Short mmCIF file of C-alpha atoms in Angstrom, two decimals:
data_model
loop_
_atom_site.label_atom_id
_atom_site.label_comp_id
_atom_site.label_asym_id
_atom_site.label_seq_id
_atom_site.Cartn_x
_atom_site.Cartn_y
_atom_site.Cartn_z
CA UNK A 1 -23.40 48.08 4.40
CA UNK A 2 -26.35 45.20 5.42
CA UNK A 3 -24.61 41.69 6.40
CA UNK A 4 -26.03 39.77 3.42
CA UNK A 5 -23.51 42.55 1.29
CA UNK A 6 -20.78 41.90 3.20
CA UNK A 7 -20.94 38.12 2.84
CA UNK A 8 -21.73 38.36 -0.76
CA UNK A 9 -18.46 40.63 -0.73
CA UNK A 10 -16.64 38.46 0.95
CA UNK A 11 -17.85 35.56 -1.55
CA UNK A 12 -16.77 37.11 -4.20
CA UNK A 13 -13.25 38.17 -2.33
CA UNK A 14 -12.58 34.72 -1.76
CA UNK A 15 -13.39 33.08 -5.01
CA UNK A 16 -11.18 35.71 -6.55
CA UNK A 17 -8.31 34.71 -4.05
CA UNK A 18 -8.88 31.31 -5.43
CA UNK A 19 -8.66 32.55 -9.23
CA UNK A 20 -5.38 33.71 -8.42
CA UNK A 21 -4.10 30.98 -6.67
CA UNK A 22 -5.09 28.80 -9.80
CA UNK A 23 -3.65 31.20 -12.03
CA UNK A 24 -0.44 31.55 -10.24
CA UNK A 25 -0.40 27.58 -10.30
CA UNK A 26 -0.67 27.45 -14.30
CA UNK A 27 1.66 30.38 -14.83
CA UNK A 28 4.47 28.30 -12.39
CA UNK A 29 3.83 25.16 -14.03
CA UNK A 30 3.86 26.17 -17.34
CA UNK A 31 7.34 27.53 -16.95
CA UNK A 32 8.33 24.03 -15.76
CA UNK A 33 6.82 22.15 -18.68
CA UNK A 34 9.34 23.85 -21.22
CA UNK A 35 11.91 21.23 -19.60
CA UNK A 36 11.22 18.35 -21.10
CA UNK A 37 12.24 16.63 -17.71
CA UNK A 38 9.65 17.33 -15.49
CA UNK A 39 5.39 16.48 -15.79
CA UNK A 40 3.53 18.66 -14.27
CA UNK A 41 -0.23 18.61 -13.01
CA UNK A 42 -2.69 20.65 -11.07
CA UNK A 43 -5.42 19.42 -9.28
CA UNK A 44 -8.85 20.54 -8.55
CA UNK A 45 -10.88 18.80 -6.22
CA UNK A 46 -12.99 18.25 -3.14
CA UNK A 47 -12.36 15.38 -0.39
CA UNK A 48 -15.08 14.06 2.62
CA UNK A 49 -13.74 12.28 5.33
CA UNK A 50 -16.15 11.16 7.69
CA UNK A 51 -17.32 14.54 8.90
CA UNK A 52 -14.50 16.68 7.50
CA UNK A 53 -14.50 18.23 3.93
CA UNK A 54 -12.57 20.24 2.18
CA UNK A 55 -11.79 22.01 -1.05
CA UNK A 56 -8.38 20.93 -2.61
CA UNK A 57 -5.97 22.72 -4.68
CA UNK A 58 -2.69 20.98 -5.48
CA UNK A 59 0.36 21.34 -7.45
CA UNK A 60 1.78 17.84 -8.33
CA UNK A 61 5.47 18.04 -10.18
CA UNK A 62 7.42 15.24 -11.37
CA UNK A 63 11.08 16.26 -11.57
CA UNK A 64 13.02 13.36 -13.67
CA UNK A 65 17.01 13.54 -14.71
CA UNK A 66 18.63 10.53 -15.89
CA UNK A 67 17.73 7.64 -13.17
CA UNK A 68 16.97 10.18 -10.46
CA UNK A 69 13.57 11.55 -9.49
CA UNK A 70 11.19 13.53 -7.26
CA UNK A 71 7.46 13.91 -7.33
CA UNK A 72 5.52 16.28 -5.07
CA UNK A 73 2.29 17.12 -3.74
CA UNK A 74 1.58 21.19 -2.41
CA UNK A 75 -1.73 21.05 -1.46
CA UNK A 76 -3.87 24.67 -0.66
CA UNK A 77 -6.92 23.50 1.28
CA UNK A 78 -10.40 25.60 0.94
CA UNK A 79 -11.70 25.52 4.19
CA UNK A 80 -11.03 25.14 7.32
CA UNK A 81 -12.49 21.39 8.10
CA UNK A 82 -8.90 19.54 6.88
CA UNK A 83 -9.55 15.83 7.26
CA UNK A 84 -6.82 13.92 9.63
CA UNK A 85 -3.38 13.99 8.29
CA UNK A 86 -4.07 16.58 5.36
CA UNK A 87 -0.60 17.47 4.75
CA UNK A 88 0.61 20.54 2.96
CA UNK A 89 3.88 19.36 1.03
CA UNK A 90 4.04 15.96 0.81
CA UNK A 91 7.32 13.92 -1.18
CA UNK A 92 5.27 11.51 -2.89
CA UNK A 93 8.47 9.93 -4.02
CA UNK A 94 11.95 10.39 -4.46
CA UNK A 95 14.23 7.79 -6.46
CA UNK A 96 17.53 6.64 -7.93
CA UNK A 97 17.38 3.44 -10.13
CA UNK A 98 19.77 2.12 -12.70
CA UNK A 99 18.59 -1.08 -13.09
CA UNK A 100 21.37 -2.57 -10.56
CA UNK A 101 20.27 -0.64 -7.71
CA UNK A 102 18.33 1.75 -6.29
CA UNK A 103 16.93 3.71 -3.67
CA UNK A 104 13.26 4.98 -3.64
CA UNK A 105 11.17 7.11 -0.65
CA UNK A 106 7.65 7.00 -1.55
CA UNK A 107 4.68 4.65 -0.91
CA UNK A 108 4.78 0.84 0.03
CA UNK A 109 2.03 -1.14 -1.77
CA UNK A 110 1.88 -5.04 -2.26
CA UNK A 111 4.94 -5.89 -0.46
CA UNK A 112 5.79 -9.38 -0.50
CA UNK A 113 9.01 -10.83 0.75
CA UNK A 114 10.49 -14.57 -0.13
CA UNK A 115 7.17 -16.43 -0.45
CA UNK A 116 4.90 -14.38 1.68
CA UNK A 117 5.17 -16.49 5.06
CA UNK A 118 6.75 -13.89 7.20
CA UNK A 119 5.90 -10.49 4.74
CA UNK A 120 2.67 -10.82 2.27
CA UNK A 121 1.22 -7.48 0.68
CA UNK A 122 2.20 -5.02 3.46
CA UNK A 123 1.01 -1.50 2.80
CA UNK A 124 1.82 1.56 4.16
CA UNK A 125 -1.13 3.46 2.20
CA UNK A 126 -3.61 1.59 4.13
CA UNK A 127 -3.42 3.64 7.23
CA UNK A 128 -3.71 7.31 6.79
CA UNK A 129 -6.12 9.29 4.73
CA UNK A 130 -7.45 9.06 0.76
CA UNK A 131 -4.87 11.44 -0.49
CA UNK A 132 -1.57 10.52 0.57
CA UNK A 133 0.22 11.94 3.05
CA UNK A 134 4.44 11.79 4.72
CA UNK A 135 3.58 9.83 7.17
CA UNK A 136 2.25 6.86 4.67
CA UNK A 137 5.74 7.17 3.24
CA UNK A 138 8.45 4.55 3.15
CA UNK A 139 12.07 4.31 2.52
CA UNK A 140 13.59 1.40 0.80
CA UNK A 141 16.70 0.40 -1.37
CA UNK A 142 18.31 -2.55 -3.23
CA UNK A 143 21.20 -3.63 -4.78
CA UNK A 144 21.44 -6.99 -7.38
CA UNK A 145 25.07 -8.12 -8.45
CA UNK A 146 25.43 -11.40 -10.69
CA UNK A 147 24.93 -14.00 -7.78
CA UNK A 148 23.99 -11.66 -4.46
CA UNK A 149 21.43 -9.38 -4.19
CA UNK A 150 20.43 -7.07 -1.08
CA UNK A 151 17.43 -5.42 -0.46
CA UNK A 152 16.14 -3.27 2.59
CA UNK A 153 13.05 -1.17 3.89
CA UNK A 154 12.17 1.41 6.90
CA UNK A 155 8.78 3.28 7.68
CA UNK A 156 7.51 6.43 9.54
CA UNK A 157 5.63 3.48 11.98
CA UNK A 158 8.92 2.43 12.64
CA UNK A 159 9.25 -1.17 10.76
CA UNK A 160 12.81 -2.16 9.65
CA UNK A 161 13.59 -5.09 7.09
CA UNK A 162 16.79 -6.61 5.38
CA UNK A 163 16.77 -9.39 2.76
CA UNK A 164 19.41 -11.06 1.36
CA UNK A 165 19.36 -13.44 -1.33
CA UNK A 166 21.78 -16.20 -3.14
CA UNK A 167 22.14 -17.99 -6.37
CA UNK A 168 23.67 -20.63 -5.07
CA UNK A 169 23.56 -22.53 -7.64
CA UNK A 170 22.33 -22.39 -11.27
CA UNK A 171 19.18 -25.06 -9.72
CA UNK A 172 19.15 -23.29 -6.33
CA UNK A 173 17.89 -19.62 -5.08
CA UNK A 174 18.60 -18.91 -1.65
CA UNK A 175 16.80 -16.18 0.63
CA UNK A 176 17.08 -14.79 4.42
CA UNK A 177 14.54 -12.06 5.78
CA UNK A 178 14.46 -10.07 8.72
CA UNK A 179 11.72 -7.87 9.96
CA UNK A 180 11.26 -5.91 13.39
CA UNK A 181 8.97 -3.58 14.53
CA UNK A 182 10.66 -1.54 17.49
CA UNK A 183 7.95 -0.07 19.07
CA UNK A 184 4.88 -1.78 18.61
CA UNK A 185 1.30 -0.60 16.93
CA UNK A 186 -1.14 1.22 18.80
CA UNK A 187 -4.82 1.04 17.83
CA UNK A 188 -7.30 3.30 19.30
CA UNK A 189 -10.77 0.76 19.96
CA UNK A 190 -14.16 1.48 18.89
CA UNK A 191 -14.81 2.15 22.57
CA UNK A 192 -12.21 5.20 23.01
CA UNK A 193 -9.35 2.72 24.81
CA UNK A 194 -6.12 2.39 23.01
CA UNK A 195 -4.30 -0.74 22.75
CA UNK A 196 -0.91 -0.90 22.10
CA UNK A 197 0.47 -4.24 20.42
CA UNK A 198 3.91 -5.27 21.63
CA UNK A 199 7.25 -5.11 19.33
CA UNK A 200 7.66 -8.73 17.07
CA UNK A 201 10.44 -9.34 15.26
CA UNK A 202 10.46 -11.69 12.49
CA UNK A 203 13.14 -14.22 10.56
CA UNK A 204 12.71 -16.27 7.23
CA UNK A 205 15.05 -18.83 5.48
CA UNK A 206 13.49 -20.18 1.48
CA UNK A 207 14.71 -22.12 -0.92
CA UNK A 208 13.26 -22.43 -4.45
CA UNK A 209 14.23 -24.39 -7.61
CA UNK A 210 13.53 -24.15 -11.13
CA UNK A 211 11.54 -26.94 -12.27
CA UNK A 212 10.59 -27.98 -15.68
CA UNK A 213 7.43 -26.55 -18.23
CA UNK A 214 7.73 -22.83 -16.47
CA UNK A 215 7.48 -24.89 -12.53
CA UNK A 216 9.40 -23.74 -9.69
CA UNK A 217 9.10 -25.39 -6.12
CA UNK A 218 10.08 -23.57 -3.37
CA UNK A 219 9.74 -23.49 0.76
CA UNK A 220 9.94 -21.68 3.32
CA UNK A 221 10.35 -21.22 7.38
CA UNK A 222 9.65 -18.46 9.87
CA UNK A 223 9.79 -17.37 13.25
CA UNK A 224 7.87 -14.59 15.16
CA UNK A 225 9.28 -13.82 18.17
CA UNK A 226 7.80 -11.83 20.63
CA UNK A 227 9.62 -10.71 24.64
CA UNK A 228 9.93 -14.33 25.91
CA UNK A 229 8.19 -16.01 22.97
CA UNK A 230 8.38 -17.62 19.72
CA UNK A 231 6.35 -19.31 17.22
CA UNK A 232 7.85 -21.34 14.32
CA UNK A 233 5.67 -21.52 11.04
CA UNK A 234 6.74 -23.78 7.50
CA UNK A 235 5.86 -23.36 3.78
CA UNK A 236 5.82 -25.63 0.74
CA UNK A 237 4.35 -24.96 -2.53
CA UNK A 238 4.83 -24.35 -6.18
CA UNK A 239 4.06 -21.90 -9.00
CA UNK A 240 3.70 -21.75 -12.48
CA UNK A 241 3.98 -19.12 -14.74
CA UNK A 242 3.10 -18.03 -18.64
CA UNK A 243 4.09 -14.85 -20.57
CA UNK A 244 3.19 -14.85 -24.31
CA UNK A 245 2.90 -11.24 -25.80
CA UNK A 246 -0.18 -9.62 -24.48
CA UNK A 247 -0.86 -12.18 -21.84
CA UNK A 248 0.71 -13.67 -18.63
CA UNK A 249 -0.39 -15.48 -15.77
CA UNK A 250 1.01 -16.49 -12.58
CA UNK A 251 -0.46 -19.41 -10.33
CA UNK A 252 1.06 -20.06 -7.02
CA UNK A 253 -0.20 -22.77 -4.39
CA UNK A 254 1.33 -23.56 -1.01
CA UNK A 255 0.62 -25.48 1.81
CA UNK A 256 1.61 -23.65 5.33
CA UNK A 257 1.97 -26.34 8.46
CA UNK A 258 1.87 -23.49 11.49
CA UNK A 259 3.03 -23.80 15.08
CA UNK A 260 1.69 -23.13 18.08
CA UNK A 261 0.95 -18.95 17.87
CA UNK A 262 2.71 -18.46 14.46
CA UNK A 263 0.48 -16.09 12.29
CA UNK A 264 1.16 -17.20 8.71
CA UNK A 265 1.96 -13.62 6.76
CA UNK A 266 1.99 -11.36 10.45
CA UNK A 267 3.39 -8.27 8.57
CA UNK A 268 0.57 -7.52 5.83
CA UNK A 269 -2.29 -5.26 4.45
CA UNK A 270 -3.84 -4.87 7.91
CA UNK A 271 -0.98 -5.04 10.10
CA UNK A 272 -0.69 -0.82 10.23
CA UNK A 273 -4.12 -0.58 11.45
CA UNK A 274 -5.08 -3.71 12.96
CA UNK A 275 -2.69 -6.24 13.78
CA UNK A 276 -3.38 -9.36 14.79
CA UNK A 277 -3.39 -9.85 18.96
CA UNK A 278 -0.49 -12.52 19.44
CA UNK A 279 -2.00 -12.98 23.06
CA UNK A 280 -5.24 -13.97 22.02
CA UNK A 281 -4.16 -16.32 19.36
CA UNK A 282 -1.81 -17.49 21.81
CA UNK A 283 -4.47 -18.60 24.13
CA UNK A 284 -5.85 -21.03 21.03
CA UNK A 285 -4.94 -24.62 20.69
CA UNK A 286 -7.04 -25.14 17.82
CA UNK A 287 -4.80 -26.52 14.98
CA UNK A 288 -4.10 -23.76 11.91
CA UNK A 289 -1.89 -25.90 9.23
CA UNK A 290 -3.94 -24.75 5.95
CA UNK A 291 -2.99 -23.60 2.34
CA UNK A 292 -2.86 -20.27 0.31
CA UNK A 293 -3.11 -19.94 -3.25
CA UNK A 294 -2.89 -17.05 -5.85
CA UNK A 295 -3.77 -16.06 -9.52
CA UNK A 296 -1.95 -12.93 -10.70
CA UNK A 297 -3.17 -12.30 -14.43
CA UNK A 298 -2.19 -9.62 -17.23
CA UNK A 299 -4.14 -8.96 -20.62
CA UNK A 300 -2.02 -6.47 -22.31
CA UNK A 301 -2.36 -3.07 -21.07
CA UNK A 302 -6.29 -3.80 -20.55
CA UNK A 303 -6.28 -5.58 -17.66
CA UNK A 304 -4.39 -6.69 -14.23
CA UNK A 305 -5.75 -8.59 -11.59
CA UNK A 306 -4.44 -10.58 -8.20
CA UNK A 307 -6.08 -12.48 -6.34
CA UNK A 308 -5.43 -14.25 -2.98
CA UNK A 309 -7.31 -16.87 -0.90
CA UNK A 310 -6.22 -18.96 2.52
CA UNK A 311 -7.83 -21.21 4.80
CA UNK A 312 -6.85 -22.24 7.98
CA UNK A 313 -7.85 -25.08 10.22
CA UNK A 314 -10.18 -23.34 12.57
CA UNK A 315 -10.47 -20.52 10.74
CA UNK A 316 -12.80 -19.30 7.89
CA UNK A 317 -11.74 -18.83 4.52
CA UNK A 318 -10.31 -14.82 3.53
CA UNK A 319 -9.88 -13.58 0.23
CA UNK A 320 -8.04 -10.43 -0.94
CA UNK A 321 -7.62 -8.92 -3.87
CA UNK A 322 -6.97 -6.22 -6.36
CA UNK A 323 -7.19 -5.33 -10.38
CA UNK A 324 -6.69 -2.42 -12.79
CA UNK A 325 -8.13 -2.16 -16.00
CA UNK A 326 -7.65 0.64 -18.87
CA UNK A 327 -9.96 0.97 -21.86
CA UNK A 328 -9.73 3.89 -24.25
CA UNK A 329 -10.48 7.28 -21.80
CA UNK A 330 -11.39 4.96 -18.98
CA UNK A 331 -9.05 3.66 -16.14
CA UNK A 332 -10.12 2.35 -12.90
CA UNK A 333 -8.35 0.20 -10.01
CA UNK A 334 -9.87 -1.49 -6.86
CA UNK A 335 -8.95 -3.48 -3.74
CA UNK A 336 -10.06 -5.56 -0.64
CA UNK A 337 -8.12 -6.27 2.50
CA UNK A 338 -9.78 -8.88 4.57
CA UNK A 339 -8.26 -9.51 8.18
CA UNK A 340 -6.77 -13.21 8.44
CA UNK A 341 -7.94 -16.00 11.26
CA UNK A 342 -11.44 -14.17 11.12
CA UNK A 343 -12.50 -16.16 13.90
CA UNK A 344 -10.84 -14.29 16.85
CA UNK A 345 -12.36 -11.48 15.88
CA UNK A 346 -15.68 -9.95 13.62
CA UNK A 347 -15.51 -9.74 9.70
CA UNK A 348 -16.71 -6.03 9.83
CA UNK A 349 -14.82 -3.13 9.17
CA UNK A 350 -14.07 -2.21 12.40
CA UNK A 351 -11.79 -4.84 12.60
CA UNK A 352 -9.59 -4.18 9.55
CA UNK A 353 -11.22 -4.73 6.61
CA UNK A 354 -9.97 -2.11 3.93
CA UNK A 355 -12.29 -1.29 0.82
CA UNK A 356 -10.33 1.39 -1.86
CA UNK A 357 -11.47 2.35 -5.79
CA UNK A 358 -10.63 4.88 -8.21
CA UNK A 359 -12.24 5.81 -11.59
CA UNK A 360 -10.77 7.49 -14.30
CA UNK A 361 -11.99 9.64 -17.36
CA UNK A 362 -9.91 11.19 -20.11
CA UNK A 363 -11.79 14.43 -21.18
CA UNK A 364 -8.90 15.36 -23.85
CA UNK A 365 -4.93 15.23 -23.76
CA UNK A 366 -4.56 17.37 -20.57
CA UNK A 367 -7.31 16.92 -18.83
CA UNK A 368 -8.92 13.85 -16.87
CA UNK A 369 -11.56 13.16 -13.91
CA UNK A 370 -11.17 11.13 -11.86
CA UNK A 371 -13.32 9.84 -8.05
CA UNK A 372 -11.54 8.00 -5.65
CA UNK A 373 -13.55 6.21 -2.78
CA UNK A 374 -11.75 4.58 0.87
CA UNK A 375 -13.40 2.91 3.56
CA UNK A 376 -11.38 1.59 6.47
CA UNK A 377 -10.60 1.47 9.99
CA UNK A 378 -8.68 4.46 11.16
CA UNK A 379 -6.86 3.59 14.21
CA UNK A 380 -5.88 7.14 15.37
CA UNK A 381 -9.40 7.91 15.85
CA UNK A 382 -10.87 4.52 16.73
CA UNK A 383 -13.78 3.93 13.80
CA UNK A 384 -14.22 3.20 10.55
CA UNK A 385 -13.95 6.52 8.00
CA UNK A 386 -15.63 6.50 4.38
CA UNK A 387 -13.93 8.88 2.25
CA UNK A 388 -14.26 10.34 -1.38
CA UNK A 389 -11.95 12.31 -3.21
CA UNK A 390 -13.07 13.94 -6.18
CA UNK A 391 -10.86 16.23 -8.60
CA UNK A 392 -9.93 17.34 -12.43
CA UNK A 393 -6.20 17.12 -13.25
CA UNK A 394 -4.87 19.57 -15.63
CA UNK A 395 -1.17 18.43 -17.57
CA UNK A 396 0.90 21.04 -18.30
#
């Protein structure tokens, strides 16, 4: 037999292999879909990671029962090329929720704490690859009784937070937050070094009060404290909000007076893949009081969008944002991540700015396309990766 036959063989062995890997998928799915408690999808797809590619093949259930749940990813890679942290079974969440409390393992997107001076829009997707893996999971729970409430978080990266709040009084909401990271971050530079950022801890007190026309004032004080260090940082501000039936809108605006080496919002977006150095802003004695502002609006099932800008004394002027929109067979989401207190260090990528989109098409009742595009800075590997994820998800 010549070599070009026994690749052509082998060709046609493999795609074969594939068939019945599909095939098996359907036929296991299928069986699941008769319960009317459980979705069921496969995927199709392809992913490029920097230099890494791959052919994907994944099995995503969603097991539901009452107010418990489980999703899951089994992912079959074609190839040999896996990009970094391509998991094989991945718990893309599991959850209890009765409306009163609740306990849910899966991602951590958008987290915001009291008024955002100690906690603003952490994410644990942002570091890690386009198609989520365990290690971008998170663990958190609450519980909310008539006056109390208590909520809680802990990561893979080690980051712990508990959060207790008050109704004091029928004018006055009370709120305490804690956050610690026990062993640091450690970011691999563009230059192959590794530096390791040492353990902060974190503690918040706010206040806010209902005010009249759909007003509520608030404040709010933190500390970052570091071994031998601390840094105090203060918040005032208001928002406003509007819900009529298929819109709402949310306006917030706050003024931030910060100490000497307080970073306003220390635990957010970036802070898994490029913290902020504490030494070098430390070593600044420029002042950094400044103000933060943010428009969160909803049209109906069409559109979602928040946005959020800050300026510092000192500093130049960083915007974030994200939005979803839907629209008949389309759906698509975006979002930006720009580093804060830009001027300690460049406004490129390789310094923490995150760039993430994903398109959606409907081609009939069980069956959509969709592309998915990431560019960040990857801190295991020290440089920025561009990645695209492209697959067809059947429902079953």
């Amino acid at each position: 037999m010549t070599n070009g036959k026994r690749f052509q063989g082998f060709k046609v062995s493999r795609f074969r292999g594939l068939l019945f890997v599909v095939w098996v998928l359907v036929l296991v799915s299928s069986s699941f879909a008769s319960s009317s408690l459980t979705d069921n999808t496969i995927s199709l797809g392809y992913i490029k990671a920097g230099s890494s590619e791959v052919g994907a093949i994944s099995w995503q259930p969603d097991f539901r029962l009452g107010m418990w749940g489980v999703g899951l990813d089994i992912n079959i890679p074609v190839g040999n090329n896996k990009p970094e942290g391509y998991d094989t079974v991945v718990f893309r969440y599991a959850e209890f929720n009765d409306g009163m409390k609740g306990l849910r393992y899966g991602l951590l997107d958008g987290y915001t704490w009291g008024h955002g001076l100690l906690m603003k829009n952490y994410s644990s997707r942002n570091a890690g690859p386009i198609a989520q893996n365990n290690n971008q999971t998170a663990f958190k729970g609450y519980f909310n009784a008539e006056r109390v409430g208590i909520e809680f978080f802990t990561t893979w990266s080690h980051l712990y937070g508990l959060r207790l709040t008050e109704r004091a009084h029928q004018m006055l909401i009370l709120g305490q937050s804690y956050i610690s990271d026990a062993d640091g971050v450690s970011v691999k530079n563009t230059d192959g070094t590794t530096t390791t950022y040492p353990s902060v801890s974190g503690l918040a007190i706010d206040a806010s009060v209902p005010l009249p026309m759909n007003f509520i004032g608030y404040t709010e004080t933190a500390a970052l404290m570091t071994s031998g260090n601390s840094a105090i940082g203060s918040t005032i501000g208001i928002n406003w909000g509007f819900n009529a039936l298929a819109f709402a809108a949310l306006f917030d605006v706050g003024y931030r007076v910060n100490g000497k080496n307080f970073v306003p919002g220390y635990f957010n977006g970036g802070y898994e893949t490029n913290p902020i150095n504490l030494i070098s802003y430390e070593a600044s004695s420029k002042e950094k009081n400044g103000y933060i502002a943010e428009l969160n609006l909803l049209f109906s099932t069409l559109l979602q969008t928040d946005v959020i800008y800050e300026y510092y004394n000192g500093s130049d002027a960083v915007l974030n944002g994200k939005a979803s929109a839907k629209y008949d067979k389309y759906t698509a989401s975006a979002y930006f991540e720009q580093p804060k207190f830009t001027d300690f260090r460049s406004l490129n990528l390789e310094q923490g700015a995150i760039i993430g989109m994903t398109v959606g098409y409907d081609i009939n009742d069980n069956m959509t396309l969709f592309a998915h595009y990431k560019k960040a800075y990857d801190p295991n590997v020290g440089q920025v990766i561009e990645s695209q994820y492209y697959e067809v998800k059947l429902g079953f």
